[in-house]
C-alpha cells in the first residue's frame, strides 16, 4: 500500500542525493550508513525503553533506503550488486527494529498495558521471523521464475506501522499502542506469508515447468 509514496519521497530527498553525488559519495556507502544508523538506533534505545528518541534516530536513517536508490539511478550506478546489498541490509535493519523491542521485553523495566510483557517478547520474535520469511518467499519465488509480491503487509507497511506506533507509545507513555501493533503485525505477516505461498502454488500448478 505504501509503495505508492516512494516516488514522492524520492522527489523530497533528491536534492540531498544530488549533493552527495557531487561530493563523490557512492550509493553503497549510503546503504551501509543507513543500515548502521537504523540498527544502532533500534538496538541502543529500544531496549532502554527510550522509544521516541529511538524512532527518531531510526527514521532519520531509514530514508537512506530511498536516497541510495535515487543516487544509483541518477548516476547510472545501478547494478545487481547494489540491489543485492540493499535487499540484504534491509533485512538487517528490519531485524534490528524488532530485535530491539524483543530485548526491551526481556528487561525488568518492561511495561505492558495488555497482559504479561513476556507475551510481547514472543510477538516481537514472531514479527522478526515472519518479516524475514515474507521477504524470503518473494526472493525464492523469483529465483524459480515466479512472482510472489504483494499481500496485506508488505515491508513498507510493517515498517511504518511499528515505527509510528512505537514512537507514539513513547511520546504518550502508552504501551498499548505498541502492543496492539505487534499483535496486528504478527497476524498480518502470517497472512502475507500464506498469501505469497498461494500465489506461488497457483503459478506452479498452472505451469509445472517454471522451476525447471
Coordinates of N, CA and C in Angstrom, one line a residue:
X1 N 0.8 -1.2 0.0 CA 0.0 0.0 0.0 C 0.8 1.3 0.0
X2 N 1.9 1.3 0.8 CA 2.7 2.5 1.0 C 3.8 2.6 -0.1
X3 N 3.9 1.6 -1.0 CA 4.9 1.7 -2.0 C 4.6 2.9 -3.0
X4 N 3.3 3.3 -3.0 CA 2.9 4.3 -4.0 C 3.5 5.7 -3.6
X5 N 4.0 5.8 -2.3 CA 4.6 7.1 -1.9 C 6.1 7.1 -2.1
X6 N 6.6 6.1 -2.6 CA 8.1 6.0 -2.8 C 8.6 7.1 -3.8
X7 N 7.8 7.4 -4.9 CA 8.2 8.4 -5.8 C 8.2 9.8 -5.1
X8 N 7.2 10.0 -4.3 CA 7.0 11.3 -3.6 C 8.3 11.5 -2.7
X9 N 8.7 10.5 -1.9 CA 9.8 10.7 -1.0 C 11.1 10.8 -1.8
X10 N 11.2 10.1 -3.0 CA 12.4 10.2 -3.9 C 12.5 11.7 -4.3
X11 N 11.4 12.3 -4.6 CA 11.5 13.7 -5.0 C 11.9 14.6 -3.9
X12 N 11.4 14.3 -2.7 CA 11.8 15.1 -1.5 C 13.3 15.0 -1.2
X13 N 13.8 13.8 -1.3 CA 15.2 13.6 -0.9 C 16.2 13.8 -2.1
X14 N 15.7 14.1 -3.3 CA 16.5 14.2 -4.5 C 17.6 15.3 -4.3
X15 N 17.3 16.5 -3.7 CA 18.4 17.4 -3.6 C 19.6 16.9 -2.7
X16 N 19.3 16.2 -1.7 CA 20.3 15.6 -0.8 C 21.1 14.6 -1.6
X17 N 20.4 13.7 -2.4 CA 21.1 12.7 -3.2 C 22.0 13.4 -4.2
X18 N 21.5 14.5 -4.8 CA 22.4 15.2 -5.8 C 23.6 15.7 -5.2
X19 N 23.4 16.3 -4.0 CA 24.6 16.9 -3.2 C 25.6 15.8 -2.9
X20 N 25.1 14.6 -2.4 CA 26.0 13.6 -2.1 C 26.8 13.1 -3.3
X21 N 26.1 13.0 -4.5 CA 26.8 12.6 -5.7 C 27.9 13.6 -6.1
X22 N 27.6 14.9 -5.9 CA 28.6 15.9 -6.3 C 29.8 15.8 -5.3
X23 N 29.6 15.3 -4.1 CA 30.7 15.2 -3.2 C 31.4 13.9 -3.3
X24 N 31.0 13.1 -4.3 CA 31.7 11.8 -4.6 C 31.3 10.6 -3.7
X25 N 30.2 10.8 -3.0 CA 29.7 9.7 -2.2 C 29.0 8.6 -3.1
X26 N 29.3 7.4 -2.8 CA 28.8 6.2 -3.5 C 27.4 5.8 -2.9
X27 N 26.5 5.3 -3.8 CA 25.2 4.8 -3.2 C 25.4 3.7 -2.2
X28 N 26.4 2.8 -2.4 CA 26.6 1.7 -1.5 C 27.0 2.3 -0.1
X29 N 27.7 3.4 -0.1 CA 28.1 3.9 1.2 C 26.9 4.4 2.0
X30 N 25.9 5.0 1.3 CA 24.7 5.4 1.9 C 23.9 4.2 2.4
X31 N 23.9 3.2 1.7 CA 23.2 1.9 2.1 C 23.8 1.4 3.4
X32 N 25.1 1.4 3.5 CA 25.8 0.9 4.7 C 25.5 1.8 5.9
X33 N 25.7 3.1 5.7 CA 25.5 4.1 6.8 C 24.0 4.1 7.3
X34 N 23.1 3.9 6.4 CA 21.7 3.9 6.7 C 21.4 2.6 7.6
X35 N 21.9 1.5 7.2 CA 21.7 0.3 8.0 C 22.3 0.3 9.4
X36 N 23.5 0.9 9.4 CA 24.2 1.0 10.7 C 23.4 2.0 11.6
X37 N 22.9 3.1 11.1 CA 22.2 4.0 11.8 C 20.9 3.5 12.3
X38 N 20.1 2.8 11.5 CA 18.9 2.1 11.9 C 19.1 1.1 13.0
X39 N 20.1 0.3 12.8 CA 20.4 -0.8 13.7 C 20.8 -0.2 15.1
X40 N 21.7 0.8 15.0 CA 22.2 1.4 16.3 C 21.0 2.1 17.0
X41 N 20.2 2.8 16.3 CA 19.0 3.5 16.9 C 18.1 2.5 17.6
X42 N 17.8 1.4 16.9 CA 16.9 0.4 17.5 C 17.5 -0.4 18.6
X43 N 18.7 -0.8 18.5 CA 19.3 -1.7 19.4 C 19.9 -1.0 20.7
X44 N 20.1 0.3 20.5 CA 20.6 1.1 21.7 C 19.4 1.7 22.5
X45 N 18.5 2.3 21.8 CA 17.4 3.0 22.5 C 16.2 2.2 22.9
X46 N 15.8 1.3 22.0 CA 14.6 0.5 22.3 C 14.7 -0.4 23.6
X47 N 15.9 -1.1 23.7 CA 16.0 -1.9 25.0 C 16.0 -1.1 26.3
X48 N 16.3 0.2 26.2 CA 16.3 1.0 27.4 C 14.9 1.7 27.6
X49 N 13.9 1.4 26.7 CA 12.6 2.0 26.8 C 12.5 3.4 26.3
X50 N 13.6 3.8 25.6 CA 13.6 5.2 25.0 C 13.1 5.1 23.6
X51 N 11.7 4.9 23.5 CA 11.1 4.6 22.2 C 11.0 5.8 21.3
X52 N 10.7 7.0 21.8 CA 10.6 8.1 21.0 C 11.9 8.5 20.3
X53 N 12.9 8.6 21.1 CA 14.2 9.0 20.6 C 14.7 7.9 19.6
X54 N 14.5 6.6 20.0 CA 14.9 5.5 19.1 C 14.2 5.6 17.8
X55 N 12.9 5.9 17.8 CA 12.2 6.0 16.5 C 12.7 7.2 15.7
X56 N 13.0 8.3 16.3 CA 13.5 9.5 15.6 C 14.8 9.2 15.0
X57 N 15.7 8.5 15.7 CA 17.0 8.1 15.1 C 16.8 7.1 14.0
X58 N 16.0 6.1 14.2 CA 15.8 5.1 13.1 C 15.2 5.8 11.9
X59 N 14.2 6.7 12.1 CA 13.5 7.3 10.9 C 14.5 8.2 10.2
X60 N 15.4 8.9 10.9 CA 16.4 9.7 10.2 C 17.3 8.9 9.3
X61 N 17.5 7.6 9.6 CA 18.4 6.8 8.7 C 17.6 6.0 7.8
X62 N 16.4 5.7 8.0 CA 15.6 4.7 7.2 C 15.4 5.3 5.8
X63 N 15.4 6.6 5.7 CA 15.2 7.2 4.3 C 16.4 7.0 3.4
X64 N 17.5 6.5 4.0 CA 18.7 6.2 3.1 C 18.3 5.1 2.1
X65 N 17.2 4.3 2.4 CA 16.8 3.3 1.5 C 16.2 3.9 0.2
X66 N 15.7 5.1 0.3 CA 15.2 5.8 -0.9 C 16.4 6.6 -1.5
X67 N 17.2 7.2 -0.7 CA 18.3 8.1 -1.2 C 19.3 7.3 -2.0
X68 N 19.7 6.1 -1.5 CA 20.7 5.3 -2.3 C 20.1 4.8 -3.6
X69 N 18.9 4.5 -3.7 CA 18.3 4.1 -4.9 C 18.2 5.2 -5.9
X70 N 17.9 6.4 -5.4 CA 17.8 7.6 -6.3 C 19.2 7.9 -6.8
X71 N 20.2 7.8 -5.9 CA 21.6 8.1 -6.3 C 22.1 7.1 -7.4
X72 N 21.8 5.8 -7.2 CA 22.2 4.8 -8.2 C 21.6 5.0 -9.5
X73 N 20.3 5.4 -9.6 CA 19.7 5.6 -10.8 C 20.2 6.9 -11.5
X74 N 20.3 7.9 -10.7 CA 20.8 9.2 -11.3 C 22.2 9.2 -11.8
X75 N 23.0 8.4 -11.2 CA 24.4 8.4 -11.6 C 24.8 7.2 -12.5
X76 N 23.7 6.4 -12.8 CA 24.0 5.2 -13.7 C 24.8 4.1 -13.0
X77 N 24.7 4.1 -11.7 CA 25.5 3.1 -10.9 C 24.6 1.9 -10.5
X78 N 23.4 1.8 -11.0 CA 22.6 0.7 -10.6 C 23.2 -0.6 -11.1
X79 N 23.2 -1.6 -10.2 CA 23.8 -2.9 -10.5 C 23.1 -4.0 -9.7
X80 N 23.4 -5.2 -10.1 CA 22.9 -6.3 -9.4 C 23.5 -6.4 -8.0
X81 N 24.7 -6.0 -7.9 CA 25.4 -6.0 -6.6 C 24.7 -5.0 -5.7
X82 N 24.4 -3.8 -6.2 CA 23.7 -2.8 -5.4 C 22.3 -3.2 -4.9
X83 N 21.6 -3.9 -5.8 CA 20.3 -4.4 -5.5 C 20.4 -5.5 -4.4
X84 N 21.3 -6.3 -4.6 CA 21.5 -7.4 -3.6 C 21.9 -6.8 -2.2
X85 N 22.8 -5.9 -2.2 CA 23.3 -5.3 -1.0 C 22.1 -4.6 -0.3
X86 N 21.4 -3.8 -1.0 CA 20.2 -3.1 -0.5 C 19.2 -4.0 0.2
X87 N 18.8 -5.1 -0.6 CA 17.8 -6.0 0.0 C 18.4 -6.8 1.2
X88 N 19.6 -7.1 1.1 CA 20.2 -7.9 2.3 C 20.3 -7.0 3.5
X89 N 20.7 -5.8 3.4 CA 20.9 -4.9 4.5 C 19.5 -4.4 5.0
X90 N 18.5 -4.4 4.2 CA 17.1 -4.1 4.6 C 16.7 -5.1 5.7
X91 N 17.0 -6.3 5.4 CA 16.7 -7.4 6.4 C 17.4 -7.2 7.7
X92 N 18.6 -6.7 7.7 CA 19.3 -6.4 8.9 C 18.6 -5.3 9.7
X93 N 18.3 -4.2 9.0 CA 17.6 -3.1 9.7 C 16.3 -3.5 10.3
X94 N 15.5 -4.3 9.5 CA 14.2 -4.7 10.0 C 14.3 -5.6 11.2
X95 N 15.3 -6.5 11.2 CA 15.6 -7.4 12.3 C 16.0 -6.6 13.5
X96 N 16.8 -5.6 13.3 CA 17.2 -4.8 14.5 C 16.1 -4.1 15.2
X97 N 15.1 -3.6 14.4 CA 13.9 -2.9 14.9 C 13.1 -3.8 15.9
X98 N 12.8 -5.0 15.3 CA 12.0 -5.9 16.2 C 12.9 -6.6 17.2
X99 N 14.2 -6.7 16.9 CA 15.1 -7.2 17.9 C 15.3 -6.3 19.1
X100 N 15.3 -5.0 18.8 CA 15.3 -4.0 19.9 C 14.1 -4.1 20.8
X101 N 12.9 -4.3 20.2 CA 11.7 -4.4 21.0 C 11.8 -5.7 21.8
X102 N 12.2 -6.7 21.2 CA 12.4 -8.0 21.9 C 13.3 -7.9 23.1
X103 N 14.4 -7.2 22.9 CA 15.3 -7.0 24.1 C 14.7 -6.2 25.2
X104 N 13.9 -5.2 24.8 CA 13.2 -4.4 25.8 C 12.3 -5.3 26.7
X105 N 11.6 -6.2 26.1 CA 10.6 -7.1 26.8 C 11.3 -8.2 27.6
X106 N 12.6 -8.3 27.5 CA 13.4 -9.2 28.4 C 13.8 -8.5 29.7
X107 N 13.7 -7.1 29.7 CA 14.1 -6.4 30.9 C 13.1 -6.3 32.0
X108 N 13.5 -6.1 33.2 CA 12.6 -5.9 34.3 C 11.8 -4.7 34.3
X109 N 12.2 -3.7 33.5 CA 11.5 -2.4 33.4 C 10.4 -2.5 32.3
X110 N 10.3 -3.6 31.6 CA 9.3 -3.7 30.5 C 7.9 -3.5 31.1
X111 N 7.1 -2.6 30.4 CA 5.7 -2.4 30.8 C 4.8 -2.8 29.7
X112 N 3.6 -3.3 30.1 CA 2.6 -3.7 29.1 C 1.2 -3.4 29.7
X113 N 0.4 -2.8 29.0 CA -1.0 -2.5 29.4 C -1.9 -3.7 29.1
X114 N -1.6 -4.5 28.1 CA -2.4 -5.5 27.7 C -1.9 -6.9 28.0
X115 N -1.7 -7.2 29.2 CA -1.2 -8.6 29.6 C 0.3 -8.6 30.0
X116 N 0.8 -9.8 30.1 CA 2.1 -10.1 30.5 C 3.1 -9.6 29.5
X117 N 4.2 -8.8 29.9 CA 5.2 -8.3 29.0 C 5.8 -9.4 28.2
X118 N 5.9 -10.6 28.8 CA 6.6 -11.7 28.1 C 5.9 -12.1 26.8
X119 N 4.6 -11.9 26.7 CA 3.8 -12.2 25.5 C 4.4 -11.3 24.3
X120 N 4.8 -10.1 24.6 CA 5.2 -9.2 23.6 C 6.6 -9.5 23.2
X121 N 7.4 -10.2 24.0 CA 8.7 -10.7 23.6 C 8.5 -11.7 22.5
X122 N 7.5 -12.6 22.7 CA 7.3 -13.6 21.7 C 6.7 -13.0 20.4
X123 N 5.8 -12.0 20.6 CA 5.2 -11.4 19.4 C 6.3 -10.6 18.6
X124 N 7.2 -10.0 19.3 CA 8.4 -9.3 18.6 C 9.2 -10.3 17.9
X125 N 9.4 -11.5 18.5 CA 10.2 -12.5 17.8 C 9.4 -13.0 16.6
X126 N 8.1 -13.2 16.7 CA 7.3 -13.6 15.6 C 7.3 -12.6 14.5
X127 N 7.2 -11.3 14.8 CA 7.3 -10.3 13.7 C 8.6 -10.3 13.0
X128 N 9.7 -10.5 13.8 CA 11.0 -10.6 13.2 C 11.1 -11.7 12.2
X129 N 10.7 -12.9 12.7 CA 10.9 -14.1 11.8 C 9.9 -14.1 10.6
X130 N 8.7 -13.7 10.9 CA 7.7 -13.6 9.8 C 8.0 -12.6 8.7
X131 N 8.6 -11.5 9.2 CA 9.1 -10.4 8.2 C 10.1 -11.0 7.3
X132 N 11.1 -11.7 7.9 CA 12.1 -12.3 7.0 C 11.6 -13.4 6.1
X133 N 10.6 -14.1 6.6 CA 10.0 -15.2 5.8 C 9.2 -14.6 4.7
X134 N 8.6 -13.5 4.9 CA 7.8 -12.8 3.8 C 8.8 -12.5 2.7
X135 N 9.9 -11.9 3.0 CA 10.9 -11.5 2.0 C 11.5 -12.7 1.3
X136 N 11.8 -13.7 2.1 CA 12.3 -14.9 1.6 C 11.4 -15.6 0.5
X137 N 10.1 -15.6 0.9 CA 9.1 -16.2 0.0 C 9.2 -15.5 -1.4
X138 N 9.2 -14.2 -1.4 CA 9.3 -13.5 -2.7 C 10.6 -13.8 -3.4
X139 N 11.7 -13.7 -2.7 CA 13.0 -13.9 -3.3 C 13.1 -15.3 -3.9
X140 N 12.6 -16.3 -3.1 CA 12.7 -17.7 -3.6 C 11.8 -17.9 -4.8
X141 N 10.6 -17.3 -4.8 CA 9.7 -17.4 -5.9 C 10.4 -16.8 -7.2
X142 N 11.0 -15.7 -7.1 CA 11.6 -15.0 -8.2 C 12.8 -15.9 -8.7
X143 N 13.5 -16.5 -7.8 CA 14.6 -17.4 -8.3 C 14.1 -18.6 -9.1
X144 N 12.8 -18.9 -8.9 CA 12.2 -20.1 -9.6 C 11.5 -19.6 -10.9
X145 N 11.6 -18.3 -11.2 CA 10.9 -17.8 -12.3 C 9.4 -17.4 -12.1
X146 N 9.0 -17.3 -10.8 CA 7.7 -16.9 -10.5 C 7.7 -15.6 -9.7
X147 N 6.5 -15.1 -9.4 CA 6.4 -13.9 -8.6 C 5.6 -14.1 -7.3
X148 N 5.9 -13.4 -6.3 CA 5.2 -13.5 -5.0 C 5.2 -12.2 -4.3
X149 N 4.9 -11.1 -5.1 CA 4.9 -9.8 -4.5 C 3.5 -9.4 -4.1
X150 N 3.3 -8.7 -3.0 CA 2.0 -8.3 -2.5 C 1.7 -8.9 -1.2
X151 N 0.4 -8.9 -0.9 CA -0.1 -9.3 0.4 C -0.5 -8.1 1.3
X152 N -1.1 -8.4 2.4 CA -1.7 -7.3 3.2 C -0.7 -6.5 4.0
X153 N 0.5 -7.1 4.1 CA 1.5 -6.4 5.0 C 2.9 -6.5 4.3
X154 N 3.2 -5.6 3.3 CA 4.5 -5.6 2.7 C 5.5 -4.9 3.7
X155 N 6.7 -4.9 3.3 CA 7.8 -4.4 4.2 C 7.5 -2.9 4.6
X156 N 7.2 -2.1 3.7 CA 7.0 -0.6 4.0 C 5.8 -0.5 4.9
X157 N 4.7 -1.3 4.8 CA 3.6 -1.2 5.7 C 4.0 -1.6 7.1
X158 N 4.7 -2.7 7.2 CA 5.2 -3.1 8.5 C 6.1 -2.1 9.2
X159 N 7.0 -1.6 8.4 CA 8.0 -0.6 9.0 C 7.3 0.7 9.5
X160 N 6.4 1.2 8.6 CA 5.7 2.5 9.0 C 4.9 2.2 10.3
X161 N 4.1 1.1 10.3 CA 3.2 0.8 11.4 C 4.0 0.7 12.7
X162 N 5.1 -0.1 12.7 CA 5.7 -0.3 14.0 C 6.5 1.0 14.5
X163 N 7.0 1.7 13.5 CA 7.8 2.9 13.9 C 6.8 4.0 14.4
X164 N 5.7 4.2 13.7 CA 4.8 5.3 14.1 C 4.2 4.9 15.5
X165 N 3.7 3.7 15.7 CA 3.0 3.4 16.9 C 4.0 3.2 18.1
X166 N 5.2 2.8 17.8 CA 6.3 2.7 18.9 C 6.6 4.2 19.3
X167 N 6.7 5.1 18.3 CA 7.0 6.5 18.7 C 5.9 7.1 19.5
X168 N 4.7 6.8 19.1 CA 3.6 7.4 19.9 C 3.5 6.8 21.3
X169 N 3.8 5.5 21.4 CA 3.8 4.8 22.7 C 4.8 5.4 23.6
X170 N 5.9 5.8 23.1 CA 6.9 6.5 23.9 C 6.5 7.9 24.2
X171 N 6.0 8.6 23.2 CA 5.6 10.0 23.4 C 4.5 10.2 24.5
X172 N 3.5 9.3 24.5 CA 2.4 9.4 25.4 C 2.4 8.4 26.5
X173 N 3.5 7.7 26.7 CA 3.6 6.6 27.7 C 2.4 5.7 27.6
X174 N 2.2 5.2 26.4 CA 1.0 4.4 26.2 C 1.4 3.1 25.5
X175 N 1.9 2.1 26.3 CA 2.4 0.8 25.8 C 1.4 0.1 24.9
X176 N 0.1 0.3 25.2 CA -0.9 -0.4 24.5 C -0.9 -0.2 23.0
X177 N -0.4 1.0 22.6 CA -0.3 1.3 21.1 C 0.7 0.4 20.5
X178 N 1.8 0.2 21.1 CA 2.9 -0.7 20.6 C 2.4 -2.1 20.6
X179 N 1.7 -2.5 21.7 CA 1.2 -3.9 21.9 C 0.2 -4.3 20.8
X180 N -0.8 -3.4 20.6 CA -1.8 -3.7 19.6 C -1.1 -3.8 18.2
X181 N -0.1 -3.0 17.9 CA 0.6 -3.1 16.7 C 1.3 -4.4 16.5
X182 N 2.0 -4.8 17.6 CA 2.7 -6.1 17.5 C 1.7 -7.3 17.2
X183 N 0.6 -7.2 17.9 CA -0.5 -8.3 17.6 C -0.9 -8.2 16.1
X184 N -1.2 -7.0 15.7 CA -1.7 -6.8 14.3 C -0.7 -7.2 13.3
X185 N 0.6 -6.9 13.5 CA 1.6 -7.2 12.5 C 2.0 -8.7 12.5
X186 N 1.9 -9.3 13.7 CA 2.1 -10.8 13.8 C 1.0 -11.5 12.9
X187 N -0.2 -11.1 13.1 CA -1.3 -11.7 12.3 C -1.2 -11.4 10.8
X188 N -1.0 -10.1 10.5 CA -0.9 -9.7 9.1 C 0.3 -10.3 8.4
X189 N 1.4 -10.4 9.1 CA 2.6 -11.0 8.5 C 2.3 -12.5 8.2
X190 N 1.6 -13.2 9.1 CA 1.3 -14.6 8.9 C 0.4 -14.7 7.6
X191 N -0.6 -13.9 7.5 CA -1.5 -13.9 6.4 C -0.7 -13.6 5.1
X192 N 0.2 -12.6 5.2 CA 1.0 -12.3 4.0 C 1.9 -13.5 3.5
X193 N 2.5 -14.2 4.4 CA 3.2 -15.4 4.0 C 2.4 -16.4 3.3
X194 N 1.2 -16.6 3.9 CA 0.2 -17.6 3.3 C -0.2 -17.1 1.9
X195 N -0.5 -15.8 1.8 CA -0.9 -15.2 0.5 C 0.2 -15.5 -0.5
X196 N 1.4 -15.3 -0.2 CA 2.5 -15.4 -1.1 C 2.7 -16.9 -1.5
X197 N 2.5 -17.8 -0.5 CA 2.6 -19.2 -0.8 C 1.5 -19.6 -1.8
X198 N 0.3 -19.1 -1.6 CA -0.8 -19.4 -2.5 C -0.5 -18.9 -3.9
X199 N 0.1 -17.7 -4.0 CA 0.4 -17.1 -5.3 C 1.4 -18.0 -6.1
X200 N 2.4 -18.5 -5.3 CA 3.4 -19.4 -6.0 C 2.8 -20.7 -6.3
X201 N 1.9 -21.2 -5.5 CA 1.3 -22.5 -5.7 C 0.4 -22.4 -7.0
X202 N -0.3 -21.3 -7.1 CA -1.2 -21.2 -8.3 C -0.3 -21.1 -9.6
X203 N 0.8 -20.4 -9.5 CA 1.7 -20.3 -10.7 C 2.3 -21.7 -11.0
X204 N 2.7 -22.4 -10.0 CA 3.4 -23.7 -10.1 C 2.4 -24.7 -10.7
X205 N 1.2 -24.7 -10.3 CA 0.2 -25.7 -10.8 C -0.1 -25.3 -12.2
X206 N -0.2 -24.0 -12.5 CA -0.6 -23.6 -13.9 C 0.5 -23.9 -14.9
X207 N 1.8 -23.9 -14.5 CA 2.9 -24.2 -15.4 C 4.0 -24.9 -14.6
X208 N 3.9 -26.2 -14.5 CA 4.8 -27.1 -13.7 C 6.3 -26.9 -14.2
X209 N 6.5 -26.4 -15.4 CA 7.8 -26.3 -16.0 C 8.5 -25.1 -15.5
X210 N 7.9 -24.2 -14.7 CA 8.5 -23.0 -14.3 C 9.8 -23.2 -13.6
X211 N 9.9 -24.2 -12.7 CA 11.0 -24.4 -11.9 C 12.1 -25.2 -12.5
X212 N 11.9 -25.6 -13.8 CA 13.0 -26.4 -14.4 C 14.0 -25.6 -15.1

